[in-house]
Tab-separated table of C-alpha atoms in Angstrom:
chain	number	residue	atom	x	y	z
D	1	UNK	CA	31.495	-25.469	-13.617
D	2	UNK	CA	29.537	-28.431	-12.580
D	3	UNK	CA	26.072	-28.032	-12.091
D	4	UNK	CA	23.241	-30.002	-10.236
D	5	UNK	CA	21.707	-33.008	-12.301
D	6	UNK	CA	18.195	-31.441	-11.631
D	7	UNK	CA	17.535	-28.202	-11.583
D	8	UNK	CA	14.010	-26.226	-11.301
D	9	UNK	CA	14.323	-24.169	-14.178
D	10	UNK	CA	12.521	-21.196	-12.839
D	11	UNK	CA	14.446	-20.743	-9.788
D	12	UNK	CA	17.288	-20.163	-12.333
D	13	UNK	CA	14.905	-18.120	-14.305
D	14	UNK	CA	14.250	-15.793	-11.232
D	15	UNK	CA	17.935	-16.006	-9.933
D	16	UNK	CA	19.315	-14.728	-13.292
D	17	UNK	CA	16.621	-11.622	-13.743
D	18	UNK	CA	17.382	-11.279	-9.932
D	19	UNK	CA	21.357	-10.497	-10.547
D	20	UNK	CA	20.674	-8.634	-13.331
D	21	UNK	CA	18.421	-6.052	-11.440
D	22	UNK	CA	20.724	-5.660	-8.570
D	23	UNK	CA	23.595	-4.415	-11.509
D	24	UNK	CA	20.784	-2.164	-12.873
D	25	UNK	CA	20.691	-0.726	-9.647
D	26	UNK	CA	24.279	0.372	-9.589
D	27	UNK	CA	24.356	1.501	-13.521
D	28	UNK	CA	22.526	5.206	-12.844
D	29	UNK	CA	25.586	7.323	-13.454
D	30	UNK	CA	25.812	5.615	-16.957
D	31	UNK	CA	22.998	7.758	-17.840
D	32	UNK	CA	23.316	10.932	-20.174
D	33	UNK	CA	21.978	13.928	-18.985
D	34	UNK	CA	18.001	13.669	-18.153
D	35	UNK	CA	15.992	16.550	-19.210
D	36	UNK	CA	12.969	15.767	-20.003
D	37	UNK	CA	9.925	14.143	-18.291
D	38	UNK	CA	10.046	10.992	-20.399
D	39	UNK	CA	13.344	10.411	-20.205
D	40	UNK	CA	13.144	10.419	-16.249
D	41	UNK	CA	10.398	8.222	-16.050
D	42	UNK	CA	12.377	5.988	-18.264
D	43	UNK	CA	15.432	6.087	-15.718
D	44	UNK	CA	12.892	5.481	-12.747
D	45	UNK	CA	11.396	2.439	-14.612
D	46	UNK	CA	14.818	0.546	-15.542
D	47	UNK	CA	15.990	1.311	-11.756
D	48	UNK	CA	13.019	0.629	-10.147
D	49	UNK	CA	13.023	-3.011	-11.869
D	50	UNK	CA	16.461	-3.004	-10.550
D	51	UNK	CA	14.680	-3.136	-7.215
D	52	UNK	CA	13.370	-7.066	-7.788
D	53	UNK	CA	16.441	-8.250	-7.315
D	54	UNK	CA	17.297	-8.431	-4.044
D	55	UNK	CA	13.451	-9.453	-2.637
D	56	UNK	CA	13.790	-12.278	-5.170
D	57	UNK	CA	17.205	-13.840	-4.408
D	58	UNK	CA	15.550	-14.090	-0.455
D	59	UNK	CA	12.396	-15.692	-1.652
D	60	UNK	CA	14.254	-18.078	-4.040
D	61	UNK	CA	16.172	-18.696	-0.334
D	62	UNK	CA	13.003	-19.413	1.329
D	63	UNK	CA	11.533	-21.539	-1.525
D	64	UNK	CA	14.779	-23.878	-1.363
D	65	UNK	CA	15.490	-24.085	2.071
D	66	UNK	CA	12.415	-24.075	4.264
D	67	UNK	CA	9.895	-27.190	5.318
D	68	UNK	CA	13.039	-28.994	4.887
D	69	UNK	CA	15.030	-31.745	7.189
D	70	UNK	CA	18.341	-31.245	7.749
D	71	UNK	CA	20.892	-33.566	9.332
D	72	UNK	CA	22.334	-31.368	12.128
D	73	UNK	CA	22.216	-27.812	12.556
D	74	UNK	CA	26.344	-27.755	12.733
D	75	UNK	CA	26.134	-28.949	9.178
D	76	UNK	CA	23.325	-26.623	8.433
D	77	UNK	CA	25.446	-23.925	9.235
D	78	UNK	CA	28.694	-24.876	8.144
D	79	UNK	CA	27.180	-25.756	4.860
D	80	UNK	CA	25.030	-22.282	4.310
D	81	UNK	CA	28.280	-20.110	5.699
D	82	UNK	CA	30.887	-21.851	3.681
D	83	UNK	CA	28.957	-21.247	0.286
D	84	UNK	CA	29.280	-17.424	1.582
D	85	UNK	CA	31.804	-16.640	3.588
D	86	UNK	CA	34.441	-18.029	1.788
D	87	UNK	CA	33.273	-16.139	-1.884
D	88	UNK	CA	33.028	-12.671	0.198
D	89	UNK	CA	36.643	-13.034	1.773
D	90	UNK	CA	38.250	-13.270	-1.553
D	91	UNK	CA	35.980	-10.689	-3.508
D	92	UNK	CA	36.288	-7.967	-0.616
D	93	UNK	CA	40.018	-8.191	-1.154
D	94	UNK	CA	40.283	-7.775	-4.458
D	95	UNK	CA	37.392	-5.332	-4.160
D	96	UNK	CA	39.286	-3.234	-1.199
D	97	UNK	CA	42.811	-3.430	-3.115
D	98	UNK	CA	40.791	-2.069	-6.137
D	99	UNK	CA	39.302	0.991	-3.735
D	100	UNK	CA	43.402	0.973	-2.043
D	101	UNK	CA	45.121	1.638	-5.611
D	102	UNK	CA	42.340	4.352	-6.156
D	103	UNK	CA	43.229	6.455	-3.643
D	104	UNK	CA	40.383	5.711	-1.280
D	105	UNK	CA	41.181	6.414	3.111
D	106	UNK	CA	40.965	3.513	5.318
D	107	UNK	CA	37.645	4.986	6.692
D	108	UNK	CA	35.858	4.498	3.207
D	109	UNK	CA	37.085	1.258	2.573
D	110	UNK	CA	36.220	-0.439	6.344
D	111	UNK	CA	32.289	1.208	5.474
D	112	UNK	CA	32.886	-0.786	2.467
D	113	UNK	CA	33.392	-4.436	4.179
D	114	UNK	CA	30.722	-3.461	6.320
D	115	UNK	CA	28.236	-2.615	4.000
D	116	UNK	CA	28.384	1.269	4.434
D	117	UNK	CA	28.172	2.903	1.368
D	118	UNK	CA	28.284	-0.487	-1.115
D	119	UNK	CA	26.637	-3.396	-2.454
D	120	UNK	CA	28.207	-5.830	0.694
D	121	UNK	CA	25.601	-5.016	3.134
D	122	UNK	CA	23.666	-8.050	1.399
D	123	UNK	CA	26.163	-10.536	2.244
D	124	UNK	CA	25.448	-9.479	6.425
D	125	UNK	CA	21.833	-9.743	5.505
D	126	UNK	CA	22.766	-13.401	3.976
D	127	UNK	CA	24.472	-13.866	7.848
D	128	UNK	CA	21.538	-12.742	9.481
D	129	UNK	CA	18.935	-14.602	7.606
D	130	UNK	CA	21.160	-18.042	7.690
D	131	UNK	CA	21.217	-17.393	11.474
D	132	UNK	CA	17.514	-17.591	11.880
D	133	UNK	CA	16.499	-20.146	8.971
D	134	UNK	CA	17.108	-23.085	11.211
D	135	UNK	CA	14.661	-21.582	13.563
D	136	UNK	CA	11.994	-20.585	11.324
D	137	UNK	CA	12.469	-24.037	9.460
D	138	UNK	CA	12.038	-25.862	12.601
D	139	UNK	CA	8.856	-23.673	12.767
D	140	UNK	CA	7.247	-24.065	9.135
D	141	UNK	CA	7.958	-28.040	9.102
D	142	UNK	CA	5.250	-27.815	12.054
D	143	UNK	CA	2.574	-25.326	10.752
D	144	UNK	CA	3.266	-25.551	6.967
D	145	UNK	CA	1.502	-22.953	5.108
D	146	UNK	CA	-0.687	-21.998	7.996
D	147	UNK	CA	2.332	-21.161	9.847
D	148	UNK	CA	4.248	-19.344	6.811
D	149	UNK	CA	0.179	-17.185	6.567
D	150	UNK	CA	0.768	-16.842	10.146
D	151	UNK	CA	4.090	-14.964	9.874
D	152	UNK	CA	3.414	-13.424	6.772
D	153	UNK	CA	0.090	-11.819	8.363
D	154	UNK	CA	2.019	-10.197	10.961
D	155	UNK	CA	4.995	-9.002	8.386
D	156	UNK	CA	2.336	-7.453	6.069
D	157	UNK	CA	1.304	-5.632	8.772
D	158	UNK	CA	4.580	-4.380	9.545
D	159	UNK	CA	5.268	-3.395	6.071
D	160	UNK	CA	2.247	-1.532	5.727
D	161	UNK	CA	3.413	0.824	8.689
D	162	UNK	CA	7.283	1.008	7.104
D	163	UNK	CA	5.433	1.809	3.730
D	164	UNK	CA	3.898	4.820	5.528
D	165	UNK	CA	6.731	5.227	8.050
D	166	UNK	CA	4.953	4.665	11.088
D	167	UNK	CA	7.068	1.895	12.317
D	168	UNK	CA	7.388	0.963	15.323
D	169	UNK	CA	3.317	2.098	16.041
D	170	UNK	CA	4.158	2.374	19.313
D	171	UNK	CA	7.480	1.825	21.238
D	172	UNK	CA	6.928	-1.424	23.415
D	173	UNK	CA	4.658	-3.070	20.399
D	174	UNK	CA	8.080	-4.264	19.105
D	175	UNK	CA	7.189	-6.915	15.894
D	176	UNK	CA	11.317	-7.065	14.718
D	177	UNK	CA	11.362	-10.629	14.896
D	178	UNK	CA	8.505	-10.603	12.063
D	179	UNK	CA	9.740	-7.338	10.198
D	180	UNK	CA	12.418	-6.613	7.912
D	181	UNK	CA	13.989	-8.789	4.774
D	182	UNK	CA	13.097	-12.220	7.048
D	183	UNK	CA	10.036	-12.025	5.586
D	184	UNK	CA	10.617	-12.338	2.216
D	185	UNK	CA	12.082	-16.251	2.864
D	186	UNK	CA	8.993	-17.113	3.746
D	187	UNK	CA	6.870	-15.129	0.964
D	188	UNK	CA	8.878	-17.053	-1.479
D	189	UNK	CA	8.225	-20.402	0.387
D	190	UNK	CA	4.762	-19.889	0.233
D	191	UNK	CA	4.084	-18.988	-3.042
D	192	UNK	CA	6.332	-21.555	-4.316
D	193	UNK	CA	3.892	-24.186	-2.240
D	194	UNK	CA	0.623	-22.881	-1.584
D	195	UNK	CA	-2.268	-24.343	-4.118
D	196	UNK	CA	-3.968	-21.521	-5.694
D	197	UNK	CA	-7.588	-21.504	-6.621
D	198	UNK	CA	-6.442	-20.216	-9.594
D	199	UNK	CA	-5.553	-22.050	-12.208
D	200	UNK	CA	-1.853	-21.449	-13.253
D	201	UNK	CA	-2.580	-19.490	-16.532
D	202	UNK	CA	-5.149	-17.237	-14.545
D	203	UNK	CA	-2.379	-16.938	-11.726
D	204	UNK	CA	0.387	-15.819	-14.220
D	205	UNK	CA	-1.844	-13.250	-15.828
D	206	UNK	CA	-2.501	-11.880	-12.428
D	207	UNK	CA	1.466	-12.063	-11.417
D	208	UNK	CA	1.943	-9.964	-14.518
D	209	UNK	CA	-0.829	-7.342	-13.736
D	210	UNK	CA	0.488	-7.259	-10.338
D	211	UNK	CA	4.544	-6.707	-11.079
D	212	UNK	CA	2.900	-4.081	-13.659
D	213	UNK	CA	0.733	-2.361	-11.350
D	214	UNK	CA	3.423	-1.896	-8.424
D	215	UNK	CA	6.123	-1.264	-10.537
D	216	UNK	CA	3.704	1.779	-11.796
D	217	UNK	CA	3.251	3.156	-8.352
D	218	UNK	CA	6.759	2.848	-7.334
D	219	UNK	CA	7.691	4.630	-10.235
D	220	UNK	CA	4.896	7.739	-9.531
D	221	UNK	CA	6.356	7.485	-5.981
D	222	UNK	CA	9.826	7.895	-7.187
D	223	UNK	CA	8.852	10.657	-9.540
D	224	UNK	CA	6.820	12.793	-6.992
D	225	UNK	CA	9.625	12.076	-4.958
D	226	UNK	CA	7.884	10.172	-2.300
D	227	UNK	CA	10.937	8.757	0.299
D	228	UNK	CA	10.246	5.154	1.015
D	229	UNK	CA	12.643	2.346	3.102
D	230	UNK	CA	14.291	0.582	0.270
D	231	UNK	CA	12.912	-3.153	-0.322
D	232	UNK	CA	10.557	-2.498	3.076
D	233	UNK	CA	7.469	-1.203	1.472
D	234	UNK	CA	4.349	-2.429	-0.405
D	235	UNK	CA	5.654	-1.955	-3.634
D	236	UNK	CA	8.767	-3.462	-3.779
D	237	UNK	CA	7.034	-6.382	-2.271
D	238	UNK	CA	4.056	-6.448	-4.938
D	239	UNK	CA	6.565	-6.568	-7.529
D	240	UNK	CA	8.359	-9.200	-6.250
D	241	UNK	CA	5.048	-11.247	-5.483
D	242	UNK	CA	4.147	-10.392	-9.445
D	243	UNK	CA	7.797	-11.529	-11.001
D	244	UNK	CA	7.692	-14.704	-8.748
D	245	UNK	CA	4.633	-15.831	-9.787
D	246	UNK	CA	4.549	-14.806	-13.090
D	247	UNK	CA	7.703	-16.580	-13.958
D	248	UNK	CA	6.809	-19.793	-11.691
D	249	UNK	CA	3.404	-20.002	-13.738
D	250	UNK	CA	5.424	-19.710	-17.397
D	251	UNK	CA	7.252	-22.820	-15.839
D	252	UNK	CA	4.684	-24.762	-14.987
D	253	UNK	CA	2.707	-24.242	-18.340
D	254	UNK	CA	5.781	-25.493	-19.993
D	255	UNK	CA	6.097	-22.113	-22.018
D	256	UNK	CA	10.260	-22.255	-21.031
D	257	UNK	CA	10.347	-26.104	-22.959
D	258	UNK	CA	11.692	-24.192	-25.976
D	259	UNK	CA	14.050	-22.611	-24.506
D	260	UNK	CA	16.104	-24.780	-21.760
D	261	UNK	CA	18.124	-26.894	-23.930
D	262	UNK	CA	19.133	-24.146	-26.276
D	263	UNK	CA	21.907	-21.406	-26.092
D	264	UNK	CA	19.379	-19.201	-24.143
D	265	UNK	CA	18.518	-21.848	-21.563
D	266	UNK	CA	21.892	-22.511	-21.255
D	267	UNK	CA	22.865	-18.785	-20.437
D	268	UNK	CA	19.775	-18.088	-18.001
D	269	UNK	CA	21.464	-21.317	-15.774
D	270	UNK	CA	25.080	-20.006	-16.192
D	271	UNK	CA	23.827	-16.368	-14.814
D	272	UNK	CA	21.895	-18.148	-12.267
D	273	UNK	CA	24.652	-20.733	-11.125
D	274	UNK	CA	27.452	-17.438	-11.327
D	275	UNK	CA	24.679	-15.137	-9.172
D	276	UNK	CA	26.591	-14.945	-6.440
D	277	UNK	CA	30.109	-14.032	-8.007
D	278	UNK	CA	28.592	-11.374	-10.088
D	279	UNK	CA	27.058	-9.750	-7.077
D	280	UNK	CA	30.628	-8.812	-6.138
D	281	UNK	CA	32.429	-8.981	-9.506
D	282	UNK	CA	29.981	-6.719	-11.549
D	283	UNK	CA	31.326	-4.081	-8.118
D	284	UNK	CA	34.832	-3.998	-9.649
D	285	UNK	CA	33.144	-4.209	-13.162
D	286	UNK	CA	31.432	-0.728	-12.513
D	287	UNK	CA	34.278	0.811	-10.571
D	288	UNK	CA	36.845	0.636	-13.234
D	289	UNK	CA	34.070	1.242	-16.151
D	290	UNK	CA	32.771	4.620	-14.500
D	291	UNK	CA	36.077	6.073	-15.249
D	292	UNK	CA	35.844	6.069	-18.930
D	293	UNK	CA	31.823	6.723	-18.384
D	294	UNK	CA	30.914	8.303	-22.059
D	295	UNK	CA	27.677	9.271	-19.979
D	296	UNK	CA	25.485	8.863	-22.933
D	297	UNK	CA	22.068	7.952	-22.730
D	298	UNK	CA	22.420	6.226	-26.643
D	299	UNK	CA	25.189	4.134	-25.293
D	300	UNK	CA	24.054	3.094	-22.206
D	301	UNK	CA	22.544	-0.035	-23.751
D	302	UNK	CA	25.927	-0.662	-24.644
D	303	UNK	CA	27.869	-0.356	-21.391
D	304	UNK	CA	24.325	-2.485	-19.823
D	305	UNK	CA	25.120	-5.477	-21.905
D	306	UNK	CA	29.246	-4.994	-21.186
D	307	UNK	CA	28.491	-4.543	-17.436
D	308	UNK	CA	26.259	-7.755	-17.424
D	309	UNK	CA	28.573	-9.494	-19.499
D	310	UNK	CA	32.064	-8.846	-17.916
D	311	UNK	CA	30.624	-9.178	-14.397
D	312	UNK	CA	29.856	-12.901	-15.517
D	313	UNK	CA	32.985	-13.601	-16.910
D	314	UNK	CA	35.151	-12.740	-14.181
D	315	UNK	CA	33.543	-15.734	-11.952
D	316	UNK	CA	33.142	-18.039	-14.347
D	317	UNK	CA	36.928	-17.673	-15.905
D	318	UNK	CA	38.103	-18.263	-12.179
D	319	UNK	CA	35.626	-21.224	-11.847
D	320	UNK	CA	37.514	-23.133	-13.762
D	321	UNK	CA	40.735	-22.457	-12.213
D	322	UNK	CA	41.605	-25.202	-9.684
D	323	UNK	CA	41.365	-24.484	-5.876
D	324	UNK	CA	39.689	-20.894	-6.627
D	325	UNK	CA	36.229	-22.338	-7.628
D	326	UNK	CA	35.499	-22.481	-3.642
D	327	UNK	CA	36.309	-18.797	-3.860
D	328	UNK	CA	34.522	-17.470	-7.158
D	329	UNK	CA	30.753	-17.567	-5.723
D	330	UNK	CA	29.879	-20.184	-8.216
């Protein structure tokens, strides 16, 4: 597994938490019996931290690839949709023969590949948001962060109604172009670039207070069962805004030093660099462990860290296995 000679260490940072939560969003059923107050809050929490992961993997996307030149938008493209493409056409096989052998119709499994009822709607997100980075590049090299302010203005705004469900506000005042998960691109390319008034150890306090406060609410909205569009509302945003700046401001105060030449460093890069394997491998992962599901809130820890674990080894065994390393997602 060959890795990049320089690598910004919280971008890995943010990419492994970020793979992590998306598997604890797919790990409820693992849970014992819930009968108590406490113990649902404490379900709510660990999912609702699940919901990071997703906001941050498109703002790490935004903070890499916007403001930037690139040669030729044919090898823009071919570039962005090989590194995807390519993974997802051997995972959804192996992930569709797993569904085939378990007695799943034809109907279930073509909702799969197209997102339906699974974890592969992300990858047509990916599609989507490739589509339009060239544009919005082409955009942000011109305006900078006045431009990125500029679009992020008008997505707030649009957030704010989906956070309330009042969107559209009227049926001709049609902001798609700014709404949605493009958004989050250019939150992360702005935070990764604007200068702060703040100093960085005032601006990671307030990144922690802010991933704490919003991760709060979303959990008193989840437990007064309050319906919100998943990853389109404030919340979910907040707590993205908090984690991404919070982690950004550890790096930049050196507080990782310690860390990213030891065993730990070294496993926050491997999750990061195997992200996008384990977004499909940890699928089969949970698939064949929910049929021996001891559904046991004291061993849940255990099946968490098994989960996590396995759904890293499976792309990182097949890394190193000679013309499928283009196909592992690594």
């Amino acid at each position: 597994m060959k890795t990049r000679k320089e690598r910004i260490f919280y971008y890995d940072a943010l990419r492994a938490f970020a793979i992590i939560a998306v598997i604890i969003c797919h790990l409820d059923h693992f849970f014992g019996p819930l009968t108590t107050p406490a113990e649902i809050i404490a379900q709510l929490t660990f999912h609702d931290i699940g919901d990071i992961g997703v906001p941050i993997f498109l703002m790490i996307s935004g903070a890499l690839l916007l403001n930037r030149e690139y040669p030729s938008l044919e090898k823009f493209l071919k570039h962005r949709f090989a590194r995807i493409i390519y993974p997802f056409i051997f995972w959804i096989i192996l992930i569709l023969g797993q569904l085939y052998l378990h007695g799943y119709n034809s109907k279930f499994i073509w909702n799969v590949f197209i997102g339906e009822p699974s974890i592969t709607w992300y990858f047509w997100i990916l599609i989507g948001i490739y589509l339009f980075i060239p544009v919005l590049n082409s955009f942000i090299r011109d305006y900078k962060i006045k431009g990125a302010e500029y679009f992020l203005a008008i997505w707030f705004f649009t957030m704010i109604l989906k956070t309330f469900n009042s969107y559209p506000l009227w049926h001709y005042f049609n902001l798609d172009m700014f709404a949605g998960f493009i958004g989050y691109p250019v939150l992360g390319y702005y935070l990764a670039n604007k200068e702060f008034k703040l100093n960085d150890k005032k601006l990671c306090i307030s990144g922690l207070i802010i991933l704490i406060i919003s991760l709060a609410v979303f959990v008193y909205l989840g437990y007064t069962k309050v319906s919100l569009i998943r990853y389109e509302n404030l919340p979910n945003m907040f707590m993205g805004i908090g984690l991404f700046l919070f982690i950004m401001c550890l790096d930049r105060l050196n507080k990782f030093n310690r860390v990213k030449d030891n065993f730990i460093g070294k496993a926050i890069t491997s999750l990061s660099v195997c992200s996008y394997g384990m977004y499909f491998s940890h699928t089969i992962v949970v698939k064949e462990l929910s049929y021996h599901n001891p559904g046991s809130n004291m061993l849940f820890p255990v099946i968490f860290v098994l989960v996590v674990f396995l759904s890293w080894l499976l792309p990182y065994v097949l890394s190193k296995i000679p013309y499928v390393k283009t196909f592992s997602g690594v």
